[in-house]
Short mmCIF file of N, CA and C in Angstrom, two decimals:
data_model
loop_
_atom_site.label_atom_id
_atom_site.label_comp_id
_atom_site.label_asym_id
_atom_site.label_seq_id
_atom_site.Cartn_x
_atom_site.Cartn_y
_atom_site.Cartn_z
N MET A 30 -20.42 6.46 -6.98
CA MET A 30 -20.26 5.36 -6.27
C MET A 30 -19.71 4.19 -7.05
N THR A 31 -18.88 3.19 -6.59
CA THR A 31 -18.19 2.05 -7.13
C THR A 31 -18.77 0.89 -6.54
N THR A 32 -19.12 -0.15 -7.21
CA THR A 32 -19.48 -1.39 -6.63
C THR A 32 -18.10 -2.37 -6.72
N TYR A 33 -17.84 -2.67 -5.47
CA TYR A 33 -16.61 -3.59 -5.50
C TYR A 33 -16.87 -5.00 -5.50
N ASN A 34 -15.93 -5.90 -5.57
CA ASN A 34 -16.23 -7.36 -5.77
C ASN A 34 -16.98 -7.84 -4.53
N ASP A 35 -16.95 -7.23 -3.29
CA ASP A 35 -17.70 -7.83 -2.22
C ASP A 35 -19.16 -7.48 -2.19
N GLY A 36 -19.64 -6.63 -3.21
CA GLY A 36 -20.94 -6.30 -3.49
C GLY A 36 -21.13 -4.79 -2.71
N ASP A 37 -20.32 -4.43 -2.05
CA ASP A 37 -20.38 -3.11 -1.28
C ASP A 37 -20.24 -2.00 -2.33
N GLU A 38 -20.97 -0.78 -1.91
CA GLU A 38 -20.92 0.21 -2.65
C GLU A 38 -20.15 1.26 -2.02
N ARG A 39 -19.07 1.98 -2.35
CA ARG A 39 -18.38 2.68 -1.78
C ARG A 39 -17.79 3.90 -2.61
N ASN A 40 -17.59 5.00 -2.10
CA ASN A 40 -16.70 6.14 -3.17
C ASN A 40 -15.54 5.34 -3.52
N GLY A 41 -15.23 5.64 -4.67
CA GLY A 41 -13.92 5.29 -5.31
C GLY A 41 -12.99 6.57 -5.28
N PRO A 42 -11.70 6.39 -5.80
CA PRO A 42 -11.00 7.50 -6.05
C PRO A 42 -11.70 8.64 -6.92
N GLY A 43 -11.66 9.85 -6.25
CA GLY A 43 -11.92 10.83 -7.08
C GLY A 43 -13.57 10.98 -6.96
N GLU A 44 -14.20 10.40 -6.11
CA GLU A 44 -15.62 10.28 -6.23
C GLU A 44 -16.19 11.02 -4.85
N GLY A 45 -15.57 12.02 -4.61
CA GLY A 45 -16.04 12.77 -3.43
C GLY A 45 -15.87 11.95 -2.07
N ASP A 46 -14.87 11.25 -1.87
CA ASP A 46 -14.48 10.63 -0.74
C ASP A 46 -14.11 11.69 0.37
N GLU A 47 -14.69 11.68 1.32
CA GLU A 47 -14.43 12.84 2.26
C GLU A 47 -13.04 12.75 3.03
N ARG A 48 -12.28 11.62 2.55
CA ARG A 48 -10.83 11.48 3.05
C ARG A 48 -10.05 12.31 2.17
N ASP A 49 -10.56 12.81 0.90
CA ASP A 49 -9.44 13.15 -0.16
C ASP A 49 -8.67 14.45 0.50
N GLY A 50 -9.08 15.12 1.29
CA GLY A 50 -8.56 16.20 1.87
C GLY A 50 -7.41 15.88 2.86
N ARG A 51 -7.54 14.69 3.34
CA ARG A 51 -6.48 14.27 4.28
C ARG A 51 -5.16 13.67 3.97
N ASP A 52 -4.93 13.82 2.72
CA ASP A 52 -3.54 13.40 2.10
C ASP A 52 -2.50 13.57 2.95
N GLY A 53 -2.47 15.12 3.47
CA GLY A 53 -1.21 15.48 4.29
C GLY A 53 -0.94 14.31 5.67
N ASP A 54 -2.24 13.90 6.17
CA ASP A 54 -2.19 13.19 7.35
C ASP A 54 -1.67 11.78 6.90
N LEU A 55 -1.87 11.15 5.78
CA LEU A 55 -1.15 10.08 5.36
C LEU A 55 0.16 10.05 5.47
N TRP A 56 0.55 11.28 4.63
CA TRP A 56 2.23 11.25 4.64
C TRP A 56 2.78 11.75 5.89
N ALA A 57 2.11 12.33 6.88
CA ALA A 57 2.64 12.67 8.01
C ALA A 57 2.72 11.27 8.79
N THR A 58 1.73 10.50 8.67
CA THR A 58 1.96 9.12 9.32
C THR A 58 3.13 8.15 8.87
N VAL A 59 3.25 8.31 7.35
CA VAL A 59 4.35 7.65 6.92
C VAL A 59 5.51 8.16 7.34
N ASP A 60 5.55 9.50 7.57
CA ASP A 60 6.93 9.98 8.13
C ASP A 60 7.05 9.55 9.63
N ARG A 61 6.14 9.44 10.29
CA ARG A 61 6.31 8.99 11.70
C ARG A 61 6.80 7.62 11.82
N LEU A 62 6.20 6.84 11.00
CA LEU A 62 6.37 5.37 10.90
C LEU A 62 8.01 5.18 10.37
N ARG A 63 8.35 5.97 9.46
CA ARG A 63 9.57 5.93 8.99
C ARG A 63 10.72 6.30 10.09
N ALA A 64 10.40 7.32 10.85
CA ALA A 64 11.32 7.97 11.84
C ALA A 64 11.31 7.02 12.95
N TRP A 65 10.26 6.32 13.31
CA TRP A 65 10.18 5.22 14.21
C TRP A 65 11.06 4.09 13.90
N LEU A 66 11.06 3.55 12.70
CA LEU A 66 11.95 2.49 12.17
C LEU A 66 13.37 2.81 12.18
N ASP A 67 13.68 4.27 11.88
CA ASP A 67 15.01 4.62 11.84
C ASP A 67 15.59 4.66 13.30
N ALA A 68 14.62 5.08 14.18
CA ALA A 68 15.16 5.15 15.53
C ALA A 68 15.34 3.89 16.19
N HIS A 69 14.92 2.76 15.58
CA HIS A 69 15.18 1.51 16.09
C HIS A 69 16.09 0.72 15.20
N ASN A 70 16.58 1.30 14.13
CA ASN A 70 17.54 0.74 13.30
C ASN A 70 18.90 0.73 13.70
N GLU A 71 19.49 -0.61 13.85
CA GLU A 71 20.89 -0.58 14.14
C GLU A 71 21.81 -0.94 12.98
N ARG A 72 21.26 -0.97 11.80
CA ARG A 72 22.03 -1.37 10.49
C ARG A 72 22.33 -0.12 9.90
N PRO A 73 23.64 -0.39 8.86
CA PRO A 73 23.86 0.71 7.94
C PRO A 73 22.62 1.17 7.28
N SER A 74 22.63 2.53 6.76
CA SER A 74 21.13 3.03 6.11
C SER A 74 20.90 2.23 4.87
N GLN A 75 22.02 1.76 4.08
CA GLN A 75 21.89 1.08 2.76
C GLN A 75 21.17 -0.07 3.13
N GLU A 76 21.79 -0.86 3.98
CA GLU A 76 20.99 -2.12 4.56
C GLU A 76 19.76 -1.96 4.84
N ALA A 77 19.54 -0.98 5.73
CA ALA A 77 18.03 -0.62 6.03
C ALA A 77 17.14 -0.52 4.89
N LEU A 78 17.62 0.33 3.96
CA LEU A 78 16.82 0.68 2.77
C LEU A 78 16.42 -0.75 2.18
N LEU A 79 17.56 -1.56 1.89
CA LEU A 79 17.44 -2.80 1.17
C LEU A 79 16.40 -3.75 1.92
N LEU A 80 16.43 -3.62 3.02
CA LEU A 80 15.49 -4.71 3.99
C LEU A 80 14.05 -4.03 3.85
N ARG A 81 14.01 -2.75 3.91
CA ARG A 81 12.63 -2.15 3.75
C ARG A 81 11.93 -2.52 2.34
N VAL A 82 12.85 -2.46 1.39
CA VAL A 82 12.40 -2.87 -0.09
C VAL A 82 11.97 -4.29 -0.14
N LEU A 83 12.74 -5.18 0.56
CA LEU A 83 12.63 -6.54 0.66
C LEU A 83 11.34 -6.79 1.35
N LYS A 84 11.06 -6.13 2.35
CA LYS A 84 9.67 -6.28 3.05
C LYS A 84 8.59 -6.23 2.23
N LEU A 85 8.67 -5.77 1.17
CA LEU A 85 7.46 -5.57 0.23
C LEU A 85 7.11 -7.04 -0.28
N SER A 86 8.18 -7.99 -0.44
CA SER A 86 7.94 -9.09 -0.79
C SER A 86 7.34 -9.99 0.03
N GLU A 87 7.55 -9.89 1.42
CA GLU A 87 6.81 -10.53 2.14
C GLU A 87 5.41 -9.96 2.44
N GLU A 88 5.04 -8.76 2.24
CA GLU A 88 3.80 -8.31 2.45
C GLU A 88 3.07 -8.79 1.22
N VAL A 89 3.46 -8.69 -0.01
CA VAL A 89 2.85 -9.34 -1.15
C VAL A 89 2.55 -10.54 -1.00
N GLY A 90 3.43 -11.43 -0.41
CA GLY A 90 3.15 -12.89 -0.17
C GLY A 90 1.84 -12.86 0.74
N GLU A 91 1.68 -12.20 1.70
CA GLU A 91 0.57 -12.25 2.53
C GLU A 91 -0.65 -11.90 1.88
N VAL A 92 -0.58 -10.88 0.75
CA VAL A 92 -1.80 -10.62 0.04
C VAL A 92 -2.24 -12.00 -0.70
N ALA A 93 -1.24 -12.65 -1.30
CA ALA A 93 -1.53 -13.85 -2.05
C ALA A 93 -2.01 -14.99 -1.15
N GLU A 94 -1.54 -15.02 0.11
CA GLU A 94 -2.22 -15.98 1.01
C GLU A 94 -3.73 -15.55 1.43
N ALA A 95 -3.82 -14.37 1.63
CA ALA A 95 -5.19 -13.98 2.04
C ALA A 95 -6.17 -14.21 0.74
N VAL A 96 -5.89 -14.00 -0.54
CA VAL A 96 -6.60 -14.18 -1.72
C VAL A 96 -6.90 -15.74 -1.79
N ILE A 97 -5.72 -16.52 -1.77
CA ILE A 97 -5.96 -18.08 -1.79
C ILE A 97 -6.98 -18.37 -0.66
N GLY A 98 -6.73 -17.95 0.72
CA GLY A 98 -7.78 -18.24 1.87
C GLY A 98 -9.12 -17.75 1.44
N ALA A 99 -9.26 -16.67 0.76
CA ALA A 99 -10.62 -16.09 0.50
C ALA A 99 -11.36 -16.99 -0.56
N VAL A 100 -10.71 -17.54 -1.40
CA VAL A 100 -11.46 -18.23 -2.52
C VAL A 100 -11.40 -19.89 -2.14
N GLY A 101 -10.92 -20.11 -1.03
CA GLY A 101 -10.75 -21.53 -0.51
C GLY A 101 -9.87 -22.46 -1.44
N GLN A 102 -8.84 -21.95 -2.03
CA GLN A 102 -8.07 -22.62 -2.93
C GLN A 102 -7.39 -23.86 -2.37
N ASN A 103 -7.00 -23.85 -1.18
CA ASN A 103 -6.21 -24.85 -0.54
C ASN A 103 -7.30 -25.77 0.21
N PRO A 104 -7.48 -27.02 -0.28
CA PRO A 104 -8.66 -27.73 0.30
C PRO A 104 -8.17 -28.21 1.77
N ARG A 105 -7.01 -28.36 2.19
CA ARG A 105 -6.87 -28.61 3.40
C ARG A 105 -7.24 -27.44 4.47
N LYS A 106 -7.11 -26.46 3.99
CA LYS A 106 -7.46 -25.11 4.74
C LYS A 106 -8.76 -24.58 4.64
N GLY A 107 -9.35 -24.80 3.36
CA GLY A 107 -10.84 -24.25 3.13
C GLY A 107 -10.74 -22.86 2.72
N VAL A 108 -11.86 -22.29 3.34
CA VAL A 108 -11.94 -20.69 3.42
C VAL A 108 -11.21 -20.20 4.51
N SER A 109 -10.20 -19.67 4.60
CA SER A 109 -9.63 -19.22 5.73
C SER A 109 -9.53 -17.89 5.85
N HIS A 110 -9.83 -16.89 4.78
CA HIS A 110 -9.64 -15.47 4.84
C HIS A 110 -11.00 -15.03 4.27
N THR A 111 -11.00 -13.63 4.53
CA THR A 111 -12.17 -12.93 3.77
C THR A 111 -11.49 -11.82 2.75
N TRP A 112 -12.35 -11.38 2.10
CA TRP A 112 -11.99 -10.19 1.26
C TRP A 112 -11.44 -9.07 2.16
N GLN A 113 -12.01 -8.87 3.24
CA GLN A 113 -11.57 -7.78 4.00
C GLN A 113 -10.19 -8.00 4.43
N ASP A 114 -9.88 -9.16 4.73
CA ASP A 114 -8.42 -9.81 4.74
C ASP A 114 -7.44 -9.23 3.71
N VAL A 115 -7.97 -9.51 2.45
CA VAL A 115 -7.30 -9.06 1.44
C VAL A 115 -7.06 -7.57 1.40
N GLU A 116 -7.91 -6.94 1.59
CA GLU A 116 -7.92 -5.46 1.57
C GLU A 116 -6.86 -4.90 2.68
N SER A 117 -6.97 -5.67 3.97
CA SER A 117 -6.14 -5.22 4.77
C SER A 117 -4.51 -5.44 4.42
N GLU A 118 -4.35 -6.60 3.96
CA GLU A 118 -3.05 -6.98 3.41
C GLU A 118 -2.60 -6.02 2.24
N LEU A 119 -3.46 -5.79 1.43
CA LEU A 119 -3.10 -4.74 0.29
C LEU A 119 -2.57 -3.36 1.02
N CYS A 120 -3.44 -3.04 1.94
CA CYS A 120 -3.03 -1.73 2.76
C CYS A 120 -1.57 -1.88 3.39
N ASP A 121 -1.28 -3.05 3.80
CA ASP A 121 0.02 -3.34 4.46
C ASP A 121 1.12 -3.22 3.26
N VAL A 122 0.76 -3.54 1.95
CA VAL A 122 1.81 -3.45 0.87
C VAL A 122 1.85 -2.06 0.76
N ILE A 123 0.85 -1.16 0.56
CA ILE A 123 1.03 0.06 0.42
C ILE A 123 1.70 0.98 1.40
N VAL A 124 1.59 0.74 2.43
CA VAL A 124 2.18 1.50 3.76
C VAL A 124 3.66 1.01 3.87
N THR A 125 3.91 -0.35 3.45
CA THR A 125 5.42 -0.69 3.37
C THR A 125 6.08 0.01 2.15
N ALA A 126 5.41 0.05 1.18
CA ALA A 126 6.08 0.85 -0.11
C ALA A 126 6.13 2.20 0.00
N LEU A 127 5.23 2.77 0.72
CA LEU A 127 5.33 4.38 1.21
C LEU A 127 6.47 4.57 2.01
N VAL A 128 6.69 3.69 3.12
CA VAL A 128 7.70 4.01 3.95
C VAL A 128 9.01 3.67 3.12
N ALA A 129 9.04 2.73 2.39
CA ALA A 129 10.40 2.34 1.46
C ALA A 129 10.64 3.66 0.76
N LEU A 130 9.61 4.03 0.10
CA LEU A 130 9.97 5.23 -0.80
C LEU A 130 10.35 6.45 -0.02
N GLY A 131 9.82 6.62 1.15
CA GLY A 131 10.28 7.67 2.15
C GLY A 131 11.74 7.64 2.56
N THR A 132 12.09 6.32 2.62
CA THR A 132 13.45 6.16 3.02
C THR A 132 14.44 6.27 1.91
N LEU A 133 14.04 6.17 0.67
CA LEU A 133 14.62 6.47 -0.57
C LEU A 133 14.85 7.63 -0.97
N THR A 134 13.82 8.41 -0.71
CA THR A 134 13.89 10.00 -1.29
C THR A 134 13.21 10.87 -0.13
N PRO A 135 13.74 12.12 0.10
CA PRO A 135 13.16 12.95 1.02
C PRO A 135 11.85 13.52 0.56
N ASP A 136 11.44 13.47 -0.67
CA ASP A 136 10.09 14.24 -1.12
C ASP A 136 9.19 12.96 -1.74
N ALA A 137 8.94 11.82 -1.04
CA ALA A 137 8.22 10.73 -1.51
C ALA A 137 6.99 11.22 -1.82
N HIS A 138 6.22 12.24 -1.38
CA HIS A 138 4.98 12.55 -1.73
C HIS A 138 5.01 13.07 -3.08
N ALA A 139 5.96 14.00 -3.42
CA ALA A 139 5.94 14.57 -5.02
C ALA A 139 6.49 13.38 -5.82
N THR A 140 7.36 12.68 -5.52
CA THR A 140 7.76 11.46 -6.27
C THR A 140 6.51 10.61 -6.80
N LEU A 141 5.71 10.34 -5.78
CA LEU A 141 4.62 9.32 -6.06
C LEU A 141 3.72 10.09 -6.94
N SER A 142 3.45 11.43 -6.45
CA SER A 142 2.51 12.17 -7.34
C SER A 142 2.92 12.53 -8.76
N ALA A 143 3.94 12.51 -9.01
CA ALA A 143 4.70 12.70 -10.40
C ALA A 143 4.62 11.44 -11.09
N HIS A 144 4.78 10.35 -10.43
CA HIS A 144 4.74 9.06 -10.95
C HIS A 144 3.20 8.50 -11.53
N VAL A 145 2.36 8.80 -10.39
CA VAL A 145 1.09 8.50 -10.67
C VAL A 145 0.51 9.27 -11.99
N ALA A 146 1.00 10.57 -11.97
CA ALA A 146 0.62 11.43 -13.13
C ALA A 146 1.12 10.95 -14.46
N LYS A 147 2.34 10.45 -14.51
CA LYS A 147 2.91 9.78 -15.65
C LYS A 147 2.12 8.44 -16.24
N VAL A 148 1.79 7.63 -15.14
CA VAL A 148 1.25 6.51 -15.58
C VAL A 148 -0.22 6.76 -15.99
N ALA A 149 -0.99 7.78 -15.36
CA ALA A 149 -2.43 8.14 -15.77
C ALA A 149 -2.15 8.71 -17.35
N GLU A 150 -1.29 9.46 -17.39
CA GLU A 150 -1.06 9.93 -18.96
C GLU A 150 -0.92 9.06 -19.89
N ARG A 151 0.08 7.91 -19.51
CA ARG A 151 0.35 6.85 -20.36
C ARG A 151 -0.91 6.12 -20.55
N SER A 152 -1.72 5.79 -19.63
CA SER A 152 -2.75 4.76 -19.65
C SER A 152 -3.96 5.51 -20.10
N LEU A 153 -4.22 6.82 -19.77
CA LEU A 153 -5.54 7.50 -20.12
C LEU A 153 -5.42 8.59 -21.17
N GLY A 154 -4.25 8.81 -21.53
CA GLY A 154 -3.87 9.99 -22.43
C GLY A 154 -3.88 11.46 -21.40
N PRO A 155 -3.71 12.39 -22.20
CA PRO A 155 -3.47 13.75 -21.59
C PRO A 155 -4.84 14.20 -20.86
N ALA A 156 -4.69 14.63 -19.70
CA ALA A 156 -5.91 15.29 -19.08
C ALA A 156 -6.68 16.24 -19.61
#
């Protein structure tokens, strides 16, 4: 179990989370979201890709807004968000990034898995 900043104890990555086996569901959902966006896109494919990548900046800004609100940094607004809001906004960043990656490459799952493995080896050393 991992203790998070909110004091809650939950399974962390690789700690027996029952969702571990549902990775395929995640990618199937990402593919459906990408297909839905594609079906409603009236822009050239390169422009659509650029806009999906730029959407990440918007989502990251919403994370920043939620963090500022969670700590009450703005005296005019006070505490306007919770750490659960921050979690939700981080999830929006992840989903947006996965959709953008899926737009860029037909095998986003393999691309991400290979990249995470490289980052882990660089940071943690060989497995």
